[in-house]
Amino acid sequence: SAVISQKPSRDICQRGTSLTIQCQVDSQVTMMFWYRQQPGQSLTLIATANQGSEATYESGFVIDKFPISRPNLTFSTLTVSNMSPEDSSIYLCSVYSDRGPSYEQYFGPGTRLTVT
Amino acid sequence: QKEVEQNSGPLSVPEGAIASLNCTYSDRGSQSFFWYRQYSGKSPELIMFIYSNGDKEDGRFTAQLNKASQYVSLLIRDSQPSDSATYLCAALPEGTSYGKLTFGQGTILTVHP
């Protein structure tokens, strides 16, 4: 299985500021995914980060609010911009490994963000 | 909208019993299904994935898939207090690229001694 690390593990930020979250994987992967888990809720996909191309965003998420970088095959960043208390969530980086007719998907330890 | 539904629980079982967790999905074309365990304050940990009808066993865990009825279940045999966690069911909808999972709300499982 892939080993995923994220920085920071948690942060408390003031509204109107931005935070950049880093994700590092121990092997090269084509795609990396960013999910959000709001308090008491399940996981929602924010965007897919492909190396060498623009990230693709899911409905309800926009690049201006969540800009993503993917400079190489093991690293990605997600920025949460102009934060409001509604952005308080756990942000999770995810990758998958092919397993023949299916695959396994793994999540990083998460970044717990609190916006005050 | 493609949905994955779980009973939020909490589901309480005594130690040593079988815990049965259920999940239904709306997209009939969904191909792969995943069960994750999430301890409080931690990230989801993959327990099982299943893509064929029938049962798949791994240690104390058995995943069951019934595509005709559009449900997936997870059985935990000989439940232990350490199994107490939220269990998330996830599906890969038809036509969706790998990695883009739709998650259920999760079922809280409590195993009491």
Coordinates of C-alpha atoms in Angstrom, one line a residue:
Chain A
S1 CA 0.0 0.0 0.0
A2 CA 1.1 3.6 -0.6
V3 CA 2.4 5.6 2.3
I4 CA 1.0 9.2 2.3
S5 CA 2.1 12.0 4.5
Q6 CA 0.5 15.4 4.9
K7 CA 1.6 18.7 6.3
P8 CA 0.4 20.4 8.5
S9 CA -1.5 17.8 10.5
R10 CA -3.6 20.6 11.9
D11 CA -3.9 24.4 11.9
I12 CA -6.1 27.1 13.3
C13 CA -6.4 30.0 10.9
Q14 CA -8.2 33.3 10.9
R15 CA -11.0 34.0 8.4
G16 CA -9.8 35.7 5.2
T17 CA -6.4 34.0 5.2
S18 CA -5.1 31.1 3.1
L19 CA -3.5 27.8 4.0
T20 CA -1.5 25.5 1.8
I21 CA -1.6 21.8 2.5
Q22 CA 1.1 19.5 1.3
C23 CA 0.8 15.9 0.3
Q24 CA 3.7 13.5 -0.3
V25 CA 3.4 9.9 -1.5
D26 CA 6.2 7.4 -1.2
S27 CA 5.8 6.2 -4.8
Q28 CA 5.0 7.7 -8.2
V29 CA 1.3 8.0 -8.9
T30 CA -0.5 9.4 -11.9
M31 CA -3.4 10.9 -10.1
M32 CA -3.8 12.3 -6.6
F33 CA -7.1 13.3 -5.1
W34 CA -8.2 15.8 -2.5
Y35 CA -11.2 15.1 -0.3
R36 CA -12.9 17.1 2.4
Q37 CA -14.6 15.8 5.5
Q38 CA -16.7 18.4 7.3
P39 CA -17.5 17.9 11.0
G40 CA -19.7 14.9 11.5
Q41 CA -20.0 14.3 7.8
S42 CA -18.6 11.8 5.3
L43 CA -16.0 12.4 2.6
T44 CA -16.5 14.6 -0.4
L45 CA -14.2 14.7 -3.4
I46 CA -12.8 18.2 -4.1
A47 CA -10.6 17.7 -7.1
T48 CA -8.2 15.4 -9.0
A49 CA -4.6 16.5 -9.4
N50 CA -2.8 15.2 -12.5
Q51 CA 0.8 15.8 -13.1
G52 CA 1.4 18.1 -16.0
S53 CA -2.2 19.3 -16.4
E54 CA -4.7 21.4 -14.7
A55 CA -6.6 19.9 -11.8
T56 CA -10.2 18.9 -12.4
Y57 CA -12.8 20.0 -9.9
E58 CA -16.0 18.4 -8.8
S59 CA -19.3 20.2 -8.8
G60 CA -19.4 22.9 -6.1
F61 CA -15.6 23.4 -5.9
V62 CA -13.7 26.0 -7.9
I63 CA -10.1 26.7 -8.6
D64 CA -10.1 30.2 -7.2
K65 CA -11.1 28.8 -3.8
F66 CA -9.0 25.6 -3.9
P67 CA -6.0 26.0 -6.2
I68 CA -4.0 22.8 -6.6
S69 CA -0.5 22.2 -7.7
R70 CA 1.0 19.0 -8.9
P71 CA 4.7 19.6 -9.7
N72 CA 5.7 15.9 -9.9
L73 CA 4.5 12.4 -9.5
T74 CA 4.8 12.2 -5.7
F75 CA 3.7 15.6 -4.5
S76 CA 0.7 17.9 -4.5
T77 CA -0.6 20.9 -2.7
L78 CA -4.1 22.1 -2.0
T79 CA -4.6 25.7 -1.0
V80 CA -7.7 26.8 0.9
S81 CA -8.1 30.5 0.0
N82 CA -9.9 33.3 1.7
M83 CA -11.1 31.0 4.4
S84 CA -14.3 31.2 6.3
P85 CA -15.5 29.2 9.3
E86 CA -17.4 26.9 6.8
D87 CA -14.0 25.7 5.5
S88 CA -13.3 24.1 8.9
S89 CA -12.9 20.5 7.9
I90 CA -10.4 17.7 7.6
Y91 CA -8.7 17.8 4.2
L92 CA -7.4 14.4 3.0
C93 CA -5.1 13.5 0.2
S94 CA -5.7 10.2 -1.5
V95 CA -4.1 7.9 -4.1
Y96 CA -4.9 4.5 -5.5
S97 CA -3.1 1.3 -6.6
D98 CA -4.4 -0.8 -9.5
R99 CA -5.3 -4.4 -8.5
G100 CA -6.3 -6.0 -11.7
P101 CA -10.1 -5.7 -12.2
S102 CA -10.4 -3.3 -9.3
Y103 CA -8.1 -1.2 -7.2
E104 CA -7.3 -0.1 -3.7
Q105 CA -7.6 3.5 -2.6
Y106 CA -5.7 5.0 0.4
F107 CA -6.0 8.2 2.4
G108 CA -3.4 10.3 4.0
P109 CA -3.6 11.2 7.7
G110 CA -5.4 14.4 7.0
T111 CA -5.1 18.0 7.8
R112 CA -7.5 19.3 10.4
L113 CA -8.3 22.9 9.7
T114 CA -10.2 25.2 12.0
V115 CA -11.1 28.6 10.8
T116 CA -12.0 31.3 13.5
Chain B
Q1 CA -27.6 12.0 -8.0
K2 CA -25.6 9.0 -7.3
E3 CA -25.9 8.1 -3.6
V4 CA -24.6 5.6 -1.1
E5 CA -26.8 5.1 1.9
Q6 CA -25.8 3.7 5.3
N7 CA -27.6 3.5 8.6
S8 CA -25.8 6.0 10.8
G9 CA -26.3 3.8 13.9
P10 CA -25.0 3.6 16.4
L11 CA -24.8 -0.1 16.1
S12 CA -24.0 -1.7 19.4
V13 CA -22.9 -5.3 19.7
P14 CA -21.3 -7.3 22.5
E15 CA -17.7 -8.5 22.4
G16 CA -17.4 -11.7 20.4
A17 CA -20.6 -11.2 18.4
I18 CA -21.0 -10.7 14.7
A19 CA -21.4 -7.1 13.6
S20 CA -23.4 -6.6 10.4
L21 CA -23.0 -3.3 8.5
N22 CA -25.1 -2.6 5.5
C23 CA -24.9 -0.2 2.6
T24 CA -27.1 0.5 -0.5
Y25 CA -26.2 2.4 -3.6
S26 CA -28.4 4.1 -6.2
D27 CA -26.1 3.7 -9.3
R28 CA -26.8 0.3 -10.7
G29 CA -23.7 0.5 -12.8
S30 CA -21.3 0.9 -9.9
Q31 CA -18.4 -1.5 -10.2
S32 CA -16.2 -1.4 -7.2
F33 CA -17.1 -1.0 -3.5
F34 CA -15.0 -0.3 -0.5
W35 CA -15.2 -0.5 3.3
Y36 CA -13.2 1.9 5.4
R37 CA -12.8 2.0 9.1
Q38 CA -12.3 5.5 10.7
Y39 CA -11.4 5.9 14.3
S40 CA -12.3 9.2 15.9
G41 CA -9.8 11.9 14.8
K42 CA -8.1 9.6 12.3
S43 CA -8.2 9.2 8.6
P44 CA -10.1 6.3 6.8
E45 CA -8.3 3.0 6.7
L46 CA -9.1 0.6 3.9
I47 CA -10.5 -2.7 5.2
M48 CA -11.9 -4.4 2.1
F49 CA -12.7 -3.8 -1.5
I50 CA -15.1 -6.0 -3.6
Y51 CA -16.2 -5.9 -7.2
S52 CA -17.8 -9.3 -7.8
N53 CA -21.1 -10.6 -6.6
G54 CA -20.8 -12.9 -3.6
D55 CA -18.6 -12.9 -0.6
K56 CA -15.0 -11.9 0.0
E57 CA -13.3 -12.9 3.2
D58 CA -10.2 -11.4 4.9
G59 CA -9.6 -12.6 8.4
R60 CA -12.5 -11.6 10.6
F61 CA -14.0 -9.5 7.9
T62 CA -16.4 -10.6 5.1
A63 CA -17.7 -8.3 2.5
Q64 CA -20.8 -9.3 0.6
L65 CA -22.0 -7.8 -2.7
N66 CA -25.3 -8.2 -4.3
K67 CA -25.5 -6.1 -7.5
A68 CA -29.1 -7.2 -8.3
S69 CA -30.3 -5.7 -5.0
Q70 CA -27.7 -3.0 -5.0
Y71 CA -26.4 -3.6 -1.6
V72 CA -23.0 -4.2 0.0
S73 CA -22.5 -5.5 3.5
L74 CA -19.6 -6.0 5.9
L75 CA -19.6 -8.7 8.5
I76 CA -17.2 -8.5 11.4
R77 CA -16.9 -11.8 13.2
D78 CA -15.7 -12.1 16.8
S79 CA -16.1 -8.4 17.3
Q80 CA -13.6 -6.7 19.6
P81 CA -13.8 -3.4 21.5
S82 CA -11.0 -2.2 19.2
D83 CA -13.4 -2.6 16.3
S84 CA -15.4 0.3 17.7
A85 CA -15.2 3.0 15.0
T86 CA -17.1 4.6 12.1
Y87 CA -17.4 2.3 9.1
L88 CA -17.6 4.1 5.7
C89 CA -19.0 2.4 2.6
A90 CA -17.9 3.8 -0.7
A91 CA -18.7 3.1 -4.3
L92 CA -17.1 3.9 -7.7
P93 CA -20.1 5.0 -9.8
E94 CA -20.4 3.8 -13.4
G95 CA -18.3 5.8 -15.9
T96 CA -16.3 7.4 -13.1
S97 CA -12.5 7.3 -13.1
Y98 CA -10.6 5.4 -10.4
G99 CA -10.2 7.5 -7.3
K100 CA -13.5 9.3 -7.4
L101 CA -15.4 7.6 -4.8
T102 CA -18.9 8.4 -3.5
F103 CA -19.1 7.8 0.3
G104 CA -22.0 7.0 2.6
Q105 CA -22.5 8.8 5.8
G106 CA -20.9 6.0 7.8
T107 CA -22.2 3.7 10.5
I108 CA -20.9 4.1 14.1
L109 CA -20.1 0.7 15.6
T110 CA -19.7 0.2 19.3
V111 CA -18.5 -3.1 20.6
H112 CA -19.0 -3.4 24.4
P113 CA -17.1 -5.8 26.6

